[in-house]
PDB file of C-alpha atoms in Angstrom:
ATOM      1  CA  GLY A   7     129.043  73.186  86.120  1.00  0.00           C
ATOM      2  CA  ALA A   8     129.573  75.785  88.864  1.00  0.00           C
ATOM      3  CA  VAL A   9     128.193  78.806  87.079  1.00  0.00           C
ATOM      4  CA  VAL A  10     127.676  82.145  88.779  1.00  0.00           C
ATOM      5  CA  SER A  11     125.573  84.873  87.224  1.00  0.00           C
ATOM      6  CA  GLN A  12     125.178  88.542  88.029  1.00  0.00           C
ATOM      7  CA  HIS A  13     122.366  90.885  87.218  1.00  0.00           C
ATOM      8  CA  PRO A  14     122.416  93.440  85.828  1.00  0.00           C
ATOM      9  CA  SER A  15     125.599  93.304  83.782  1.00  0.00           C
ATOM     10  CA  TRP A  16     125.703  97.079  83.709  1.00  0.00           C
ATOM     11  CA  VAL A  17     123.668  99.839  85.308  1.00  0.00           C
ATOM     12  CA  ILE A  18     123.614 103.606  85.213  1.00  0.00           C
ATOM     13  CA  CYS A  19     122.001 105.458  88.068  1.00  0.00           C
ATOM     14  CA  LYS A  20     121.732 109.006  89.277  1.00  0.00           C
ATOM     15  CA  SER A  21     123.606 110.263  92.279  1.00  0.00           C
ATOM     16  CA  GLY A  22     121.650 109.747  95.478  1.00  0.00           C
ATOM     17  CA  THR A  23     119.682 106.741  94.293  1.00  0.00           C
ATOM     18  CA  SER A  24     120.166 103.111  95.315  1.00  0.00           C
ATOM     19  CA  VAL A  25     120.959 100.189  93.095  1.00  0.00           C
ATOM     20  CA  LYS A  26     120.762  96.464  93.750  1.00  0.00           C
ATOM     21  CA  ILE A  27     123.061  93.884  92.193  1.00  0.00           C
ATOM     22  CA  GLU A  28     122.211  90.187  92.286  1.00  0.00           C
ATOM     23  CA  CYS A  29     124.636  87.300  92.392  1.00  0.00           C
ATOM     24  CA  ARG A  30     123.294  83.816  91.768  1.00  0.00           C
ATOM     25  CA  SER A  31     124.874  80.383  91.824  1.00  0.00           C
ATOM     26  CA  LEU A  32     123.021  78.598  89.059  1.00  0.00           C
ATOM     27  CA  ASP A  33     123.897  74.968  89.514  1.00  0.00           C
ATOM     28  CA  PHE A  34     125.194  74.650  93.046  1.00  0.00           C
ATOM     29  CA  GLN A  35     124.382  75.881  96.498  1.00  0.00           C
ATOM     30  CA  ALA A  36     126.798  78.469  97.794  1.00  0.00           C
ATOM     31  CA  THR A  37     127.194  78.721 101.530  1.00  0.00           C
ATOM     32  CA  THR A  38     129.629  81.590 101.076  1.00  0.00           C
ATOM     33  CA  MET A  39     129.680  84.465  98.629  1.00  0.00           C
ATOM     34  CA  PHE A  40     132.244  87.219  98.300  1.00  0.00           C
ATOM     35  CA  TRP A  41     131.819  90.696  96.877  1.00  0.00           C
ATOM     36  CA  TYR A  42     134.727  92.463  95.207  1.00  0.00           C
ATOM     37  CA  ARG A  43     135.148  95.909  93.724  1.00  0.00           C
ATOM     38  CA  GLN A  44     137.497  96.670  90.872  1.00  0.00           C
ATOM     39  CA  PHE A  45     138.332 100.196  89.784  1.00  0.00           C
ATOM     40  CA  PRO A  46     139.607 100.768  86.233  1.00  0.00           C
ATOM     41  CA  LYS A  47     143.019  99.276  85.610  1.00  0.00           C
ATOM     42  CA  GLN A  48     143.246  98.103  89.209  1.00  0.00           C
ATOM     43  CA  SER A  49     143.032  94.832  91.063  1.00  0.00           C
ATOM     44  CA  LEU A  50     140.067  93.318  92.858  1.00  0.00           C
ATOM     45  CA  MET A  51     139.507  94.436  96.405  1.00  0.00           C
ATOM     46  CA  LEU A  52     137.394  92.307  98.700  1.00  0.00           C
ATOM     47  CA  MET A  53     134.472  94.247 100.129  1.00  0.00           C
ATOM     48  CA  ALA A  54     132.712  91.645 102.210  1.00  0.00           C
ATOM     49  CA  THR A  55     132.156  87.984 102.872  1.00  0.00           C
ATOM     50  CA  SER A  56     128.599  86.763 103.012  1.00  0.00           C
ATOM     51  CA  ASN A  57     127.444  83.514 104.570  1.00  0.00           C
ATOM     52  CA  GLU A  58     123.935  82.269 104.020  1.00  0.00           C
ATOM     53  CA  GLY A  59     121.626  83.176 106.844  1.00  0.00           C
ATOM     54  CA  SER A  60     124.043  85.394 108.721  1.00  0.00           C
ATOM     55  CA  LYS A  61     125.298  88.956 108.589  1.00  0.00           C
ATOM     56  CA  ALA A  62     128.021  89.803 106.152  1.00  0.00           C
ATOM     57  CA  THR A  63     131.563  90.435 107.317  1.00  0.00           C
ATOM     58  CA  TYR A  64     132.920  93.655 105.872  1.00  0.00           C
ATOM     59  CA  GLU A  65     136.541  94.443 105.169  1.00  0.00           C
ATOM     60  CA  GLN A  66     138.149  97.363 106.893  1.00  0.00           C
ATOM     61  CA  GLY A  67     137.193 100.638 105.274  1.00  0.00           C
ATOM     62  CA  VAL A  68     134.010  99.364 103.633  1.00  0.00           C
ATOM     63  CA  GLU A  69     130.881 101.089 104.909  1.00  0.00           C
ATOM     64  CA  LYS A  70     128.358  98.447 105.834  1.00  0.00           C
ATOM     65  CA  ASP A  71     125.490 100.946 105.864  1.00  0.00           C
ATOM     66  CA  LYS A  72     126.306 102.012 102.342  1.00  0.00           C
ATOM     67  CA  PHE A  73     126.907  98.598 100.840  1.00  0.00           C
ATOM     68  CA  LEU A  74     124.108  96.390 102.080  1.00  0.00           C
ATOM     69  CA  ILE A  75     124.616  92.697 101.546  1.00  0.00           C
ATOM     70  CA  ASN A  76     121.901  90.090 101.900  1.00  0.00           C
ATOM     71  CA  HIS A  77     122.520  86.368 101.502  1.00  0.00           C
ATOM     72  CA  ALA A  78     119.021  85.088 102.082  1.00  0.00           C
ATOM     73  CA  SER A  79     119.314  81.774 100.263  1.00  0.00           C
ATOM     74  CA  LEU A  80     121.971  79.310  99.212  1.00  0.00           C
ATOM     75  CA  THR A  81     121.801  80.520  95.627  1.00  0.00           C
ATOM     76  CA  LEU A  82     121.348  84.265  95.924  1.00  0.00           C
ATOM     77  CA  SER A  83     123.252  87.162  97.425  1.00  0.00           C
ATOM     78  CA  THR A  84     122.482  90.804  96.767  1.00  0.00           C
ATOM     79  CA  LEU A  85     124.579  93.926  97.083  1.00  0.00           C
ATOM     80  CA  THR A  86     122.703  97.198  97.401  1.00  0.00           C
ATOM     81  CA  VAL A  87     124.633 100.401  96.950  1.00  0.00           C
ATOM     82  CA  THR A  88     122.662 103.006  98.868  1.00  0.00           C
ATOM     83  CA  SER A  89     122.746 106.709  98.095  1.00  0.00           C
ATOM     84  CA  ALA A  90     125.191 106.108  95.308  1.00  0.00           C
ATOM     85  CA  HIS A  91     127.726 108.751  94.387  1.00  0.00           C
ATOM     86  CA  PRO A  92     130.037 109.042  91.368  1.00  0.00           C
ATOM     87  CA  GLU A  93     132.945 107.667  93.401  1.00  0.00           C
ATOM     88  CA  ASP A  94     130.987 104.422  93.759  1.00  0.00           C
ATOM     89  CA  SER A  95     131.256 103.884  90.018  1.00  0.00           C
ATOM     90  CA  SER A  96     133.159 100.656  89.632  1.00  0.00           C
ATOM     91  CA  PHE A  97     133.071  97.069  88.439  1.00  0.00           C
ATOM     92  CA  TYR A  98     131.501  94.843  91.081  1.00  0.00           C
ATOM     93  CA  ILE A  99     132.260  91.128  90.973  1.00  0.00           C
ATOM     94  CA  CYS A 100     130.880  88.384  93.142  1.00  0.00           C
ATOM     95  CA  SER A 101     132.157  84.895  93.727  1.00  0.00           C
ATOM     96  CA  ALA A 102     130.571  81.866  95.316  1.00  0.00           C
ATOM     97  CA  LEU A 103     131.744  78.665  96.878  1.00  0.00           C
ATOM     98  CA  THR A 104     130.704  75.748  98.980  1.00  0.00           C
ATOM     99  CA  PRO A 105     133.377  74.168 101.143  1.00  0.00           C
ATOM    100  CA  GLY A 106     134.204  70.753  99.889  1.00  0.00           C
ATOM    101  CA  LEU A 107     132.903  71.427  96.413  1.00  0.00           C
ATOM    102  CA  ALA A 108     135.510  71.188  93.669  1.00  0.00           C
ATOM    103  CA  GLY A 109     138.400  71.855  95.982  1.00  0.00           C
ATOM    104  CA  ASP A 110     136.748  74.823  97.677  1.00  0.00           C
ATOM    105  CA  GLU A 111     137.222  76.873  94.572  1.00  0.00           C
ATOM    106  CA  GLN A 112     135.622  80.285  94.258  1.00  0.00           C
ATOM    107  CA  TYR A 113     133.548  80.670  91.117  1.00  0.00           C
ATOM    108  CA  PHE A 114     133.287  84.196  89.829  1.00  0.00           C
ATOM    109  CA  GLY A 115     130.404  85.989  88.252  1.00  0.00           C
ATOM    110  CA  PRO A 116     130.842  88.057  85.081  1.00  0.00           C
ATOM    111  CA  GLY A 117     130.696  91.335  86.962  1.00  0.00           C
ATOM    112  CA  THR A 118     128.398  94.358  87.053  1.00  0.00           C
ATOM    113  CA  ARG A 119     129.561  97.741  85.866  1.00  0.00           C
ATOM    114  CA  LEU A 120     127.998 100.546  87.867  1.00  0.00           C
ATOM    115  CA  THR A 121     128.131 104.098  86.624  1.00  0.00           C
ATOM    116  CA  VAL A 122     126.768 106.832  88.868  1.00  0.00           C
ATOM    117  CA  THR A 123     126.046 110.133  87.155  1.00  0.00           C
TER     118      THR A 123
ATOM    119  CA  ALA B  16     147.962  88.609 107.118  1.00  0.00           C
ATOM    120  CA  GLN B  17     148.531  87.772 103.506  1.00  0.00           C
ATOM    121  CA  SER B  18     149.682  89.757 100.513  1.00  0.00           C
ATOM    122  CA  VAL B  19     150.623  89.285  96.886  1.00  0.00           C
ATOM    123  CA  THR B  20     153.051  91.217  94.733  1.00  0.00           C
ATOM    124  CA  GLN B  21     153.052  90.912  90.980  1.00  0.00           C
ATOM    125  CA  LEU B  22     156.202  92.269  89.419  1.00  0.00           C
ATOM    126  CA  GLY B  23     155.419  94.199  86.281  1.00  0.00           C
ATOM    127  CA  SER B  24     152.036  95.723  85.605  1.00  0.00           C
ATOM    128  CA  HIS B  25     152.515  95.247  81.868  1.00  0.00           C
ATOM    129  CA  VAL B  26     154.285  92.534  79.908  1.00  0.00           C
ATOM    130  CA  SER B  27     154.714  92.519  76.151  1.00  0.00           C
ATOM    131  CA  VAL B  28     155.629  89.315  74.356  1.00  0.00           C
ATOM    132  CA  SER B  29     155.835  88.231  70.752  1.00  0.00           C
ATOM    133  CA  GLU B  30     153.518  85.521  69.519  1.00  0.00           C
ATOM    134  CA  GLY B  31     155.264  82.195  70.037  1.00  0.00           C
ATOM    135  CA  ALA B  32     157.573  83.511  72.742  1.00  0.00           C
ATOM    136  CA  LEU B  33     157.712  82.492  76.379  1.00  0.00           C
ATOM    137  CA  VAL B  34     155.269  84.125  78.746  1.00  0.00           C
ATOM    138  CA  LEU B  35     156.575  84.640  82.301  1.00  0.00           C
ATOM    139  CA  LEU B  36     154.485  86.415  84.912  1.00  0.00           C
ATOM    140  CA  ARG B  37     155.970  86.855  88.354  1.00  0.00           C
ATOM    141  CA  CYS B  38     154.141  86.501  91.639  1.00  0.00           C
ATOM    142  CA  ASN B  39     155.496  86.647  95.171  1.00  0.00           C
ATOM    143  CA  TYR B  40     153.350  86.152  98.229  1.00  0.00           C
ATOM    144  CA  SER B  41     153.433  86.398 101.975  1.00  0.00           C
ATOM    145  CA  SER B  42     151.284  84.334 104.247  1.00  0.00           C
ATOM    146  CA  SER B  43     151.370  83.423 107.916  1.00  0.00           C
ATOM    147  CA  VAL B  44     150.170  79.891 107.148  1.00  0.00           C
ATOM    148  CA  PRO B  45     150.812  77.472 104.263  1.00  0.00           C
ATOM    149  CA  PRO B  46     149.161  79.244 101.369  1.00  0.00           C
ATOM    150  CA  TYR B  47     146.748  78.284  98.687  1.00  0.00           C
ATOM    151  CA  LEU B  48     147.812  80.080  95.503  1.00  0.00           C
ATOM    152  CA  PHE B  49     145.871  80.866  92.365  1.00  0.00           C
ATOM    153  CA  TRP B  50     146.282  82.418  88.958  1.00  0.00           C
ATOM    154  CA  TYR B  51     143.261  83.944  87.259  1.00  0.00           C
ATOM    155  CA  VAL B  52     142.783  85.513  83.845  1.00  0.00           C
ATOM    156  CA  GLN B  53     140.390  88.363  83.128  1.00  0.00           C
ATOM    157  CA  TYR B  54     139.301  89.493  79.707  1.00  0.00           C
ATOM    158  CA  PRO B  55     137.891  93.012  79.296  1.00  0.00           C
ATOM    159  CA  ASN B  56     134.615  93.598  81.114  1.00  0.00           C
ATOM    160  CA  GLN B  57     134.420  90.004  82.261  1.00  0.00           C
ATOM    161  CA  GLY B  58     134.796  88.124  85.494  1.00  0.00           C
ATOM    162  CA  LEU B  59     137.726  85.967  86.452  1.00  0.00           C
ATOM    163  CA  GLN B  60     138.564  82.553  85.087  1.00  0.00           C
ATOM    164  CA  LEU B  61     140.759  80.195  87.056  1.00  0.00           C
ATOM    165  CA  LEU B  62     143.910  79.158  85.221  1.00  0.00           C
ATOM    166  CA  LEU B  63     145.397  76.985  87.929  1.00  0.00           C
ATOM    167  CA  LYS B  64     145.792  76.595  91.662  1.00  0.00           C
ATOM    168  CA  TYR B  65     148.246  75.250  94.211  1.00  0.00           C
ATOM    169  CA  THR B  66     146.813  73.644  97.327  1.00  0.00           C
ATOM    170  CA  SER B  67     149.814  71.948  98.939  1.00  0.00           C
ATOM    171  CA  ALA B  68     150.107  69.024  96.557  1.00  0.00           C
ATOM    172  CA  ALA B  69     152.566  68.948  93.646  1.00  0.00           C
ATOM    173  CA  THR B  70     154.698  72.073  93.439  1.00  0.00           C
ATOM    174  CA  LEU B  71     154.484  72.209  89.645  1.00  0.00           C
ATOM    175  CA  VAL B  72     150.917  72.902  88.711  1.00  0.00           C
ATOM    176  CA  LYS B  73     149.530  72.611  85.224  1.00  0.00           C
ATOM    177  CA  GLY B  74     146.507  74.611  84.238  1.00  0.00           C
ATOM    178  CA  ILE B  75     144.325  75.370  81.295  1.00  0.00           C
ATOM    179  CA  ASN B  76     145.419  76.857  77.978  1.00  0.00           C
ATOM    180  CA  GLY B  77     148.977  75.581  78.338  1.00  0.00           C
ATOM    181  CA  PHE B  78     149.840  77.562  81.453  1.00  0.00           C
ATOM    182  CA  GLU B  79     151.749  76.192  84.400  1.00  0.00           C
ATOM    183  CA  ALA B  80     153.160  77.567  87.625  1.00  0.00           C
ATOM    184  CA  GLU B  81     155.717  76.410  90.143  1.00  0.00           C
ATOM    185  CA  PHE B  82     155.403  76.907  93.872  1.00  0.00           C
ATOM    186  CA  LYS B  83     158.748  77.709  95.463  1.00  0.00           C
ATOM    187  CA  LYS B  84     158.449  78.000  99.199  1.00  0.00           C
ATOM    188  CA  SER B  85     162.032  79.155  99.710  1.00  0.00           C
ATOM    189  CA  GLU B  86     161.449  82.052  97.334  1.00  0.00           C
ATOM    190  CA  THR B  87     157.793  82.622  98.323  1.00  0.00           C
ATOM    191  CA  SER B  88     157.033  82.657  94.641  1.00  0.00           C
ATOM    192  CA  PHE B  89     154.413  81.242  92.307  1.00  0.00           C
ATOM    193  CA  HIS B  90     155.410  82.394  88.836  1.00  0.00           C
ATOM    194  CA  LEU B  91     153.209  81.642  85.845  1.00  0.00           C
ATOM    195  CA  THR B  92     154.640  80.491  82.530  1.00  0.00           C
ATOM    196  CA  LYS B  93     153.526  79.446  79.091  1.00  0.00           C
ATOM    197  CA  PRO B  94     156.087  78.225  76.571  1.00  0.00           C
ATOM    198  CA  SER B  95     154.523  79.798  73.509  1.00  0.00           C
ATOM    199  CA  ALA B  96     152.275  82.850  73.583  1.00  0.00           C
ATOM    200  CA  HIS B  97     149.152  83.019  71.488  1.00  0.00           C
ATOM    201  CA  MET B  98     147.264  86.119  70.487  1.00  0.00           C
ATOM    202  CA  SER B  99     144.338  84.928  72.601  1.00  0.00           C
ATOM    203  CA  ASP B 100     146.541  85.133  75.703  1.00  0.00           C
ATOM    204  CA  ALA B 101     146.275  88.916  75.656  1.00  0.00           C
ATOM    205  CA  ALA B 102     144.442  89.680  78.908  1.00  0.00           C
ATOM    206  CA  GLU B 103     144.901  90.708  82.530  1.00  0.00           C
ATOM    207  CA  TYR B 104     146.345  88.106  84.861  1.00  0.00           C
ATOM    208  CA  PHE B 105     145.931  88.070  88.612  1.00  0.00           C
ATOM    209  CA  CYS B 106     147.796  86.066  91.205  1.00  0.00           C
ATOM    210  CA  ALA B 107     145.930  85.459  94.451  1.00  0.00           C
ATOM    211  CA  VAL B 108     146.538  83.861  97.833  1.00  0.00           C
ATOM    212  CA  SER B 109     144.246  82.467 100.487  1.00  0.00           C
ATOM    213  CA  GLU B 110     144.963  81.017 103.869  1.00  0.00           C
ATOM    214  CA  GLY B 111     143.237  77.722 103.357  1.00  0.00           C
ATOM    215  CA  ALA B 112     140.308  76.174 101.619  1.00  0.00           C
ATOM    216  CA  GLY B 113     137.276  78.352 101.227  1.00  0.00           C
ATOM    217  CA  ASN B 114     138.908  81.444 102.659  1.00  0.00           C
ATOM    218  CA  LYS B 115     138.902  84.906 101.151  1.00  0.00           C
ATOM    219  CA  LEU B 116     141.315  85.718  98.357  1.00  0.00           C
ATOM    220  CA  THR B 117     143.864  88.497  98.356  1.00  0.00           C
ATOM    221  CA  PHE B 118     144.814  89.563  94.859  1.00  0.00           C
ATOM    222  CA  GLY B 119     147.971  90.999  93.423  1.00  0.00           C
ATOM    223  CA  GLY B 120     147.871  94.157  91.376  1.00  0.00           C
ATOM    224  CA  GLY B 121     147.551  92.318  88.099  1.00  0.00           C
ATOM    225  CA  THR B 122     149.708  92.058  84.995  1.00  0.00           C
ATOM    226  CA  ARG B 123     148.391  93.045  81.613  1.00  0.00           C
ATOM    227  CA  VAL B 124     149.794  90.891  78.827  1.00  0.00           C
ATOM    228  CA  LEU B 125     150.130  92.227  75.306  1.00  0.00           C
ATOM    229  CA  VAL B 126     150.927  89.757  72.556  1.00  0.00           C
ATOM    230  CA  LYS B 127     152.579  91.158  69.449  1.00  0.00           C
ATOM    231  CA  PRO B 128     152.166  89.380  66.126  1.00  0.00           C
TER     232      PRO B 128
END
């Protein structure tokens, strides 16, 4: 149980375009989802925390107008990278949890590799 | 504020040898501590977690970790390395159940035959 999926698994887009990444909890309802970014050979950095039905909370230094997060349902959160640039190329990973479920553990998706050309 | 330091970005061990990955944390409240493993181009898999119960925590794949409050450490060990243990390992801390995770820099493990 507790499976999180991401779509797409990889995407290539041109500079200046927008790309949407989906994060879904497949077999549980996630009241909270987190979005992380991981540059090559580096650790995961939290970008934002998303609670269903409310605005996302962004970490310091993350542009909320560039990285749009929508958590419209208990099983789906989306991250839209607007006006993407090559420096946005990264591995984006989401995680999901529901307090009280399995020790409040975060379940991670498989990640989405974004390459901006 | 919370932070995690993993000593050693790369560790090389022989197959069958002890694996020891070091993690030190800082937290303003009693921490929840985690070890995750990441294989190339994949998400994170939880190895084990400490949530204020037993200080010696056993996880999957033969890994275990010991919480030492006096040393603010949560080192990960495995008695005998296997080739399949070659991966990136991340230590993480959160300030309570359901809270955001702060990750260490990661340690890449290489297992030599």
